[in-house]
Amino acid sequence: MLNFMIKPTSFQCNIACKYCFYLEKEKFMHSELNKKVKFMDLETAKKFIEKRVTEGKDRDIYFTWQGGEPLLAGLDFYKGVVSYQKELARLFDKKIHNAIQTNGILIDEQWAKFLKKHEFLVGISIDGDQEIHDIYRRTVNNGSTFRKVSKGLRYLEQYGVEYNTLTVVNNFNVKYPLETYKFLKSIGAKFMQFIPVVETLDNDENFKPNWIDDREFNARVSDFSVDPVAYSEFMNKIFDVWIKKDITKISIRMFDSLLTRFSGYEPTLCIFREKCGGSNIALESDGMLYQCDHFVYPESQFKIGNFQELNLNEIEGLSDKLSQKKQDISSKCRECKWLELCHGGCPKHRFINLNSSGERISYFCEAYQRMFEHMTSGLNLMVEFKEKHIPWELFAGAVEKIY
């Protein structure tokens, strides 16, 4: 199924996170268009909505709004979006779902009321308590953002808006797994994502990493990138608390995805799927589609085309190039006992040279192996309890014998 990350404001944002990989898109987008990149206008958004609703075969249609900072598009833009979605949903008997990922700074009473009324699922980017969060998530003038984000969260809670938290695991907060987890629980988060950050140095004029085109290039990682082993320890420590105390109260996307796979289904995380094409298509503000949110570069190999010139079947066919890249795995991966769980990981992370023949593995290879080794027994136990309908009140005692 195709999944689109709609970017109505493109790379444009009201803060300047030091690890953000999307702010750098400004250079090539400005040079390509030879003008300032504009926000998506409502008419363009309507044309995309119409295409998704009228050409999509499923009754449930999902729209995911991201950035940059998508709330910069303005409340009137989203009011127009929702009005048109509802009009088409009635005509074609569809059910529309909206999700939006935001830094939370612009959320006020008006926004909260709107998001609640129209049942938006909101993702809030927050990396931990004030000290941890403010390390990298800074304003354009290098000021703190924590209090502004916290204020936005209070509005969401006040009006009962459903929200997730997205935490970027970096070289600083990776040292504080339990403190970070405890903090997220303290602010009421029931659905959490932990995304490890790694960005490489040595890029071309469009900030495309040199290793992408040069198979022999030895990539170097940025200072804020998380160490793979430290990342695995971060996730394993949270897993130990979660599986003993929180499995019926807290949803953590990484663990949920692995549990889905252990239950015999395709993982929900695209990084662990055998084919990733079409899972994370980026729709920029000018209507241009790119293979993946993490591969927005000007070369034709990364572009799909303008959505107005293609139908959904054509878009799906043209999004398969990334899956072909993902299935080009190393000999080490093919021999690994965890292959069926990770399928070599995300192509954006495969920059570690394995040998002189150009084979590469994921930067997070060792991290995944350590996590799978640690979590397998607990996940298998969860599957057993679900399949045999064993009362969950007995689970804590059973899991204590493992961990």
Short mmCIF file of C-alpha atoms in Angstrom, two decimals:
data_model
loop_
_atom_site.label_atom_id
_atom_site.label_comp_id
_atom_site.label_asym_id
_atom_site.label_seq_id
_atom_site.Cartn_x
_atom_site.Cartn_y
_atom_site.Cartn_z
CA MET A 1 0.00 0.00 0.00
CA LEU A 2 1.30 3.45 -0.89
CA ASN A 3 2.05 5.81 1.97
CA PHE A 4 2.68 9.49 1.33
CA MET A 5 4.45 11.96 3.61
CA ILE A 6 2.80 15.22 2.52
CA LYS A 7 5.08 18.22 3.08
CA PRO A 8 2.99 21.38 2.58
CA THR A 9 5.82 23.60 3.87
CA SER A 10 8.63 21.44 2.44
CA PHE A 11 11.85 21.91 4.47
CA GLN A 12 10.72 25.21 6.00
CA CYS A 13 10.52 25.25 9.80
CA ASN A 14 10.20 27.65 12.72
CA ILE A 15 13.09 26.05 14.64
CA ALA A 16 16.55 24.79 13.68
CA CYS A 17 17.26 21.37 15.17
CA LYS A 18 20.97 20.69 14.86
CA TYR A 19 20.43 17.11 13.66
CA CYS A 20 17.65 17.87 11.15
CA PHE A 21 18.31 16.29 7.75
CA TYR A 22 15.52 18.20 6.02
CA LEU A 23 16.61 21.81 6.51
CA GLU A 24 19.47 21.12 4.10
CA LYS A 25 16.99 20.55 1.25
CA GLU A 26 16.69 24.32 0.89
CA LYS A 27 19.80 24.65 -1.26
CA PHE A 28 18.90 22.37 -4.16
CA MET A 29 15.19 23.22 -4.07
CA HIS A 30 15.95 26.92 -4.37
CA SER A 31 18.45 26.35 -7.18
CA GLU A 32 16.15 23.93 -9.04
CA LEU A 33 13.15 26.23 -9.01
CA ASN A 34 15.25 29.38 -9.23
CA LYS A 35 12.88 31.03 -6.80
CA LYS A 36 11.85 30.86 -3.19
CA VAL A 37 10.12 27.62 -2.31
CA LYS A 38 6.49 28.34 -1.51
CA PHE A 39 4.05 26.56 0.75
CA MET A 40 1.64 24.17 -0.92
CA ASP A 41 -1.49 26.02 -1.99
CA LEU A 42 -4.92 24.63 -1.21
CA GLU A 43 -5.72 23.87 -4.86
CA THR A 44 -2.67 21.61 -5.15
CA ALA A 45 -3.63 19.88 -1.91
CA LYS A 46 -7.17 19.35 -3.20
CA LYS A 47 -5.92 17.76 -6.41
CA PHE A 48 -3.82 15.30 -4.41
CA ILE A 49 -6.70 14.54 -2.04
CA GLU A 50 -8.96 13.89 -5.01
CA LYS A 51 -6.42 11.52 -6.56
CA ARG A 52 -6.03 9.54 -3.30
CA VAL A 53 -9.77 9.29 -2.71
CA THR A 54 -10.95 8.57 -6.24
CA GLU A 55 -8.14 6.22 -7.29
CA GLY A 56 -7.52 4.49 -3.96
CA LYS A 57 -9.19 1.09 -3.73
CA ASP A 58 -9.37 0.91 0.07
CA ARG A 59 -12.25 2.45 1.98
CA ASP A 60 -9.88 3.92 4.58
CA ILE A 61 -7.67 6.67 3.17
CA TYR A 62 -4.74 8.00 5.23
CA PHE A 63 -3.10 11.41 4.96
CA THR A 64 0.15 12.08 6.83
CA TRP A 65 1.30 15.71 7.05
CA GLN A 66 4.95 16.42 7.81
CA GLY A 67 7.65 19.04 7.35
CA GLY A 68 9.72 21.03 8.04
CA GLU A 69 6.95 22.28 10.28
CA PRO A 70 3.55 21.52 8.68
CA LEU A 71 1.56 23.81 10.98
CA LEU A 72 3.26 26.77 9.28
CA ALA A 73 0.85 26.19 6.38
CA GLY A 74 -1.78 27.75 8.62
CA LEU A 75 -5.10 26.78 10.14
CA ASP A 76 -7.10 28.00 7.13
CA PHE A 77 -5.14 25.64 4.86
CA TYR A 78 -6.09 22.62 6.95
CA LYS A 79 -9.68 23.77 7.31
CA GLY A 80 -9.87 23.77 3.53
CA VAL A 81 -8.20 20.34 3.40
CA VAL A 82 -10.65 18.80 5.86
CA SER A 83 -13.68 20.37 4.17
CA TYR A 84 -12.70 18.90 0.80
CA GLN A 85 -11.84 15.52 2.32
CA LYS A 86 -15.29 15.30 3.87
CA GLU A 87 -16.98 16.29 0.64
CA LEU A 88 -15.19 13.54 -1.30
CA ALA A 89 -15.61 11.00 1.49
CA ARG A 90 -19.38 11.39 1.29
CA LEU A 91 -19.42 11.11 -2.50
CA PHE A 92 -17.18 8.02 -2.68
CA ASP A 93 -18.06 6.33 0.63
CA LYS A 94 -14.56 6.65 2.08
CA LYS A 95 -13.31 7.12 5.63
CA ILE A 96 -10.56 9.72 5.93
CA HIS A 97 -7.79 9.61 8.56
CA ASN A 98 -5.32 12.44 9.19
CA ALA A 99 -2.04 12.42 11.11
CA ILE A 100 0.36 15.33 11.52
CA GLN A 101 3.92 15.44 12.87
CA THR A 102 4.80 18.73 14.55
CA ASN A 103 7.29 20.29 16.94
CA GLY A 104 4.24 21.53 18.86
CA ILE A 105 5.33 25.15 19.19
CA LEU A 106 2.44 26.65 17.20
CA ILE A 107 -0.28 24.65 18.96
CA ASP A 108 -2.66 26.95 20.78
CA GLU A 109 -6.30 26.74 21.81
CA GLN A 110 -7.56 27.20 18.23
CA TRP A 111 -5.29 24.50 16.84
CA ALA A 112 -6.15 22.08 19.65
CA LYS A 113 -9.90 22.53 19.11
CA PHE A 114 -9.50 21.97 15.37
CA LEU A 115 -7.30 18.87 15.76
CA LYS A 116 -9.75 17.37 18.24
CA LYS A 117 -12.86 18.18 16.20
CA HIS A 118 -11.43 16.54 13.08
CA GLU A 119 -9.76 13.63 14.88
CA PHE A 120 -6.18 14.30 13.81
CA LEU A 121 -3.57 11.99 15.31
CA VAL A 122 -0.76 14.33 16.38
CA GLY A 123 2.89 13.38 16.62
CA ILE A 124 4.90 15.60 18.96
CA SER A 125 8.68 15.71 18.60
CA ILE A 126 10.26 15.77 22.06
CA ASP A 127 13.61 14.29 23.04
CA GLY A 128 13.31 14.16 26.83
CA ASP A 129 13.20 16.61 29.73
CA GLN A 130 14.27 20.24 29.30
CA GLU A 131 18.01 19.61 29.59
CA ILE A 132 17.95 16.70 27.14
CA HIS A 133 15.44 18.19 24.70
CA ASP A 134 17.21 21.55 24.42
CA ILE A 135 20.57 20.04 23.50
CA TYR A 136 19.67 19.85 19.80
CA ARG A 137 16.11 21.11 19.41
CA ARG A 138 16.84 24.85 19.32
CA THR A 139 15.22 27.97 17.91
CA VAL A 140 16.66 29.74 14.87
CA ASN A 141 18.40 32.10 17.34
CA ASN A 142 19.73 29.11 19.33
CA GLY A 143 17.22 29.49 22.16
CA SER A 144 15.33 26.86 24.16
CA THR A 145 12.22 25.24 22.67
CA PHE A 146 11.20 22.97 25.56
CA ARG A 147 8.76 25.31 27.32
CA LYS A 148 7.02 26.17 24.03
CA VAL A 149 6.60 22.48 23.19
CA SER A 150 5.32 21.77 26.68
CA LYS A 151 2.74 24.53 26.32
CA GLY A 152 1.52 22.98 23.07
CA LEU A 153 1.25 19.61 24.78
CA ARG A 154 -0.89 21.10 27.55
CA TYR A 155 -3.36 22.36 24.95
CA LEU A 156 -3.57 18.90 23.38
CA GLU A 157 -4.24 17.35 26.78
CA GLN A 158 -6.77 20.03 27.71
CA TYR A 159 -8.87 19.30 24.61
CA GLY A 160 -8.32 15.55 24.57
CA VAL A 161 -6.35 15.36 21.31
CA GLU A 162 -4.80 11.96 20.68
CA TYR A 163 -1.03 12.27 20.34
CA ASN A 164 2.16 10.24 20.01
CA THR A 165 5.67 11.28 20.97
CA LEU A 166 8.64 11.01 18.63
CA THR A 167 12.03 10.99 20.33
CA VAL A 168 15.23 11.26 18.29
CA VAL A 169 17.88 9.12 19.98
CA ASN A 170 21.16 10.98 19.65
CA ASN A 171 24.64 10.92 21.15
CA PHE A 172 23.41 12.73 24.29
CA ASN A 173 20.06 11.31 25.35
CA VAL A 174 21.21 7.76 24.51
CA LYS A 175 23.01 7.88 27.87
CA TYR A 176 19.69 8.32 29.70
CA PRO A 177 17.27 5.61 28.52
CA LEU A 178 15.27 5.12 31.71
CA GLU A 179 15.22 8.81 32.55
CA THR A 180 13.92 9.60 29.07
CA TYR A 181 11.31 6.85 29.22
CA LYS A 182 10.17 7.92 32.68
CA PHE A 183 9.85 11.52 31.52
CA LEU A 184 7.75 10.59 28.49
CA LYS A 185 5.42 8.59 30.73
CA SER A 186 5.20 11.54 33.13
CA ILE A 187 3.83 13.84 30.41
CA GLY A 188 1.13 11.30 29.58
CA ALA A 189 2.59 9.72 26.45
CA LYS A 190 0.93 6.39 25.68
CA PHE A 191 2.38 5.91 22.18
CA MET A 192 6.13 6.44 21.70
CA GLN A 193 8.60 6.32 18.84
CA PHE A 194 12.35 6.23 19.35
CA ILE A 195 14.19 7.12 16.12
CA PRO A 196 18.00 6.71 16.08
CA VAL A 197 19.77 9.55 14.30
CA VAL A 198 22.80 9.07 12.05
CA GLU A 199 23.97 11.49 9.40
CA THR A 200 27.19 11.26 7.44
CA LEU A 201 29.69 13.98 6.62
CA ASP A 202 31.21 14.54 3.16
CA ASN A 203 28.29 15.54 0.96
CA ASP A 204 27.98 17.01 -2.53
CA GLU A 205 26.62 20.47 -3.33
CA ASN A 206 23.06 19.21 -2.75
CA PHE A 207 23.95 17.62 0.59
CA LYS A 208 23.67 14.16 -0.89
CA PRO A 209 26.15 11.87 0.92
CA ASN A 210 29.14 10.94 -1.24
CA TRP A 211 28.85 7.27 -0.29
CA ILE A 212 25.56 6.92 -2.19
CA ASP A 213 27.28 7.12 -5.58
CA ASP A 214 30.76 5.93 -4.60
CA ARG A 215 30.76 2.31 -3.41
CA GLU A 216 34.35 2.61 -2.17
CA PHE A 217 33.80 5.79 -0.15
CA ASN A 218 34.34 5.46 3.60
CA ALA A 219 31.68 7.56 5.27
CA ARG A 220 32.21 9.48 8.48
CA VAL A 221 29.35 10.19 10.87
CA SER A 222 28.41 13.49 12.49
CA ASP A 223 29.03 14.22 16.16
CA PHE A 224 25.34 14.03 17.07
CA SER A 225 24.91 10.55 15.54
CA VAL A 226 24.10 7.84 18.03
CA ASP A 227 26.58 5.01 18.59
CA PRO A 228 25.00 1.71 17.46
CA VAL A 229 25.90 -0.28 20.57
CA ALA A 230 24.76 2.54 22.85
CA TYR A 231 21.49 2.69 20.90
CA SER A 232 20.90 -1.05 21.40
CA GLU A 233 21.53 -0.67 25.14
CA PHE A 234 19.11 2.28 25.23
CA MET A 235 16.33 0.25 23.59
CA ASN A 236 17.06 -2.93 25.57
CA LYS A 237 16.86 -1.12 28.91
CA ILE A 238 13.54 0.46 27.98
CA PHE A 239 12.31 -2.91 26.72
CA ASP A 240 13.07 -4.54 30.10
CA VAL A 241 10.93 -1.99 31.95
CA TRP A 242 8.21 -1.95 29.32
CA ILE A 243 7.75 -5.73 29.12
CA LYS A 244 7.58 -6.09 32.92
CA LYS A 245 5.36 -3.12 33.73
CA ASP A 246 3.90 -1.35 30.72
CA ILE A 247 2.92 -3.74 27.91
CA THR A 248 -0.78 -3.18 28.50
CA LYS A 249 -0.40 0.58 29.05
CA ILE A 250 2.28 1.89 26.66
CA SER A 251 2.75 1.34 22.93
CA ILE A 252 6.33 1.64 21.61
CA ARG A 253 6.54 1.49 17.84
CA MET A 254 9.76 -0.54 17.60
CA PHE A 255 8.45 -3.21 19.96
CA ASP A 256 5.01 -3.24 18.35
CA SER A 257 6.58 -3.74 14.92
CA LEU A 258 8.73 -6.64 16.11
CA LEU A 259 5.77 -8.23 17.86
CA THR A 260 3.77 -7.99 14.64
CA ARG A 261 6.59 -9.80 12.82
CA PHE A 262 6.88 -12.45 15.55
CA SER A 263 3.14 -13.00 15.16
CA GLY A 264 3.67 -13.89 11.50
CA TYR A 265 2.79 -10.60 9.79
CA GLU A 266 4.73 -7.93 7.92
CA PRO A 267 6.44 -5.50 10.31
CA THR A 268 4.91 -2.05 10.57
CA LEU A 269 8.31 -0.33 10.41
CA CYS A 270 9.47 0.12 6.82
CA ILE A 271 13.13 -0.27 7.83
CA PHE A 272 12.48 -3.94 8.63
CA ARG A 273 10.41 -4.83 5.58
CA GLU A 274 11.75 -6.87 2.70
CA LYS A 275 10.48 -4.22 0.28
CA CYS A 276 10.33 -0.57 1.24
CA GLY A 277 9.27 1.05 -2.04
CA GLY A 278 6.08 3.09 -1.68
CA SER A 279 6.18 3.06 2.12
CA ASN A 280 7.52 6.55 2.66
CA ILE A 281 6.95 8.60 -0.51
CA ALA A 282 7.62 12.31 -0.02
CA LEU A 283 5.21 14.78 -1.65
CA GLU A 284 6.88 18.18 -1.74
CA SER A 285 5.03 21.50 -1.70
CA ASP A 286 5.42 21.92 -5.49
CA GLY A 287 3.72 18.58 -6.20
CA MET A 288 6.94 16.62 -6.90
CA LEU A 289 7.11 13.06 -5.57
CA TYR A 290 10.32 11.46 -4.32
CA GLN A 291 11.05 7.78 -3.67
CA CYS A 292 11.43 8.29 0.08
CA ASP A 293 11.45 11.02 2.66
CA HIS A 294 15.11 10.14 3.29
CA PHE A 295 16.12 10.30 -0.38
CA VAL A 296 14.92 13.74 -1.48
CA TYR A 297 17.71 14.62 -3.91
CA PRO A 298 17.52 16.24 -7.37
CA GLU A 299 18.72 13.28 -9.45
CA SER A 300 16.14 11.39 -11.50
CA GLN A 301 16.88 8.11 -9.69
CA PHE A 302 15.25 9.55 -6.57
CA LYS A 303 12.32 11.33 -8.21
CA ILE A 304 9.02 9.77 -9.20
CA GLY A 305 7.52 12.81 -10.90
CA ASN A 306 4.74 15.32 -10.40
CA PHE A 307 1.69 13.63 -8.89
CA GLN A 308 -0.64 15.51 -11.25
CA GLU A 309 0.90 13.75 -14.25
CA LEU A 310 0.67 10.19 -12.85
CA ASN A 311 -2.03 7.86 -11.58
CA LEU A 312 -1.57 5.82 -8.39
CA ASN A 313 -0.68 2.64 -10.28
CA GLU A 314 2.08 4.48 -12.14
CA ILE A 315 3.35 6.00 -8.91
CA GLU A 316 3.47 2.58 -7.29
CA GLY A 317 5.41 1.14 -10.21
CA LEU A 318 7.92 3.99 -10.17
CA SER A 319 8.46 3.68 -6.41
CA ASP A 320 9.94 0.19 -6.72
CA LYS A 321 13.52 1.36 -7.36
CA LEU A 322 14.11 1.73 -3.63
CA SER A 323 12.94 -1.83 -2.99
CA GLN A 324 15.47 -3.02 -5.54
CA LYS A 325 18.17 -1.17 -3.62
CA LYS A 326 17.02 -2.71 -0.37
CA GLN A 327 17.08 -6.24 -1.74
CA ASP A 328 20.70 -5.78 -2.81
CA ILE A 329 22.00 -7.10 0.50
CA SER A 330 25.49 -8.20 1.49
CA SER A 331 26.74 -11.76 1.85
CA LYS A 332 26.95 -11.14 5.60
CA CYS A 333 23.26 -10.27 5.70
CA ARG A 334 22.28 -13.31 3.65
CA GLU A 335 24.06 -15.55 6.16
CA CYS A 336 22.71 -13.76 9.25
CA LYS A 337 20.18 -15.58 11.44
CA TRP A 338 18.25 -12.32 11.89
CA LEU A 339 17.75 -11.66 8.16
CA GLU A 340 14.01 -12.33 8.32
CA LEU A 341 13.64 -9.68 11.01
CA CYS A 342 15.55 -6.77 9.48
CA HIS A 343 16.26 -7.55 5.78
CA GLY A 344 19.43 -5.50 5.97
CA GLY A 345 17.82 -2.40 7.46
CA CYS A 346 17.14 0.94 5.78
CA PRO A 347 19.12 1.68 2.57
CA LYS A 348 19.90 5.15 3.98
CA HIS A 349 21.91 3.50 6.76
CA ARG A 350 23.91 1.09 4.59
CA PHE A 351 27.19 2.96 4.35
CA ILE A 352 29.56 0.66 6.29
CA ASN A 353 31.97 -0.95 3.82
CA LEU A 354 32.21 -4.66 4.44
CA ASN A 355 34.96 -5.56 1.98
CA SER A 356 36.79 -4.43 -1.14
CA SER A 357 34.07 -5.78 -3.43
CA GLY A 358 31.73 -2.91 -2.53
CA GLU A 359 29.43 -4.82 -0.17
CA ARG A 360 27.94 -2.73 2.60
CA ILE A 361 25.99 -3.29 5.78
CA SER A 362 23.84 -1.05 7.92
CA TYR A 363 25.44 1.30 10.42
CA PHE A 364 22.96 -0.23 12.90
CA CYS A 365 23.78 -3.87 12.08
CA GLU A 366 25.33 -4.65 15.47
CA ALA A 367 22.61 -2.69 17.25
CA TYR A 368 19.86 -4.75 15.63
CA GLN A 369 21.61 -8.02 16.38
CA ARG A 370 21.97 -7.08 20.06
CA MET A 371 18.35 -5.98 20.26
CA PHE A 372 16.96 -9.07 18.55
CA GLU A 373 19.07 -11.33 20.74
CA HIS A 374 17.85 -9.60 23.89
CA MET A 375 14.17 -9.22 22.98
CA THR A 376 13.37 -12.51 21.25
CA SER A 377 12.53 -14.52 24.37
CA GLY A 378 10.20 -11.84 25.67
CA LEU A 379 8.47 -11.33 22.34
CA ASN A 380 7.97 -15.07 21.88
CA LEU A 381 6.45 -15.21 25.35
CA MET A 382 4.04 -12.43 24.43
CA VAL A 383 2.99 -14.30 21.29
CA GLU A 384 2.43 -17.46 23.33
CA PHE A 385 0.24 -15.62 25.85
CA LYS A 386 -1.83 -14.09 23.04
CA GLU A 387 -2.25 -17.29 21.04
CA LYS A 388 -3.12 -19.44 24.07
CA HIS A 389 -5.28 -16.72 25.68
CA ILE A 390 -3.33 -16.92 28.92
CA PRO A 391 -4.43 -14.20 31.40
CA TRP A 392 -2.09 -11.20 31.22
CA GLU A 393 -1.96 -10.94 35.01
CA LEU A 394 0.27 -14.04 34.89
CA PHE A 395 2.68 -12.46 32.41
CA ALA A 396 4.77 -10.47 34.90
CA GLY A 397 5.72 -13.61 36.79
CA ALA A 398 6.59 -15.46 33.61
CA VAL A 399 8.73 -12.67 32.20
CA GLU A 400 10.67 -12.31 35.46
CA LYS A 401 12.11 -15.77 34.81
CA ILE A 402 13.58 -14.54 31.51
CA TYR A 403 14.81 -11.07 32.44
#
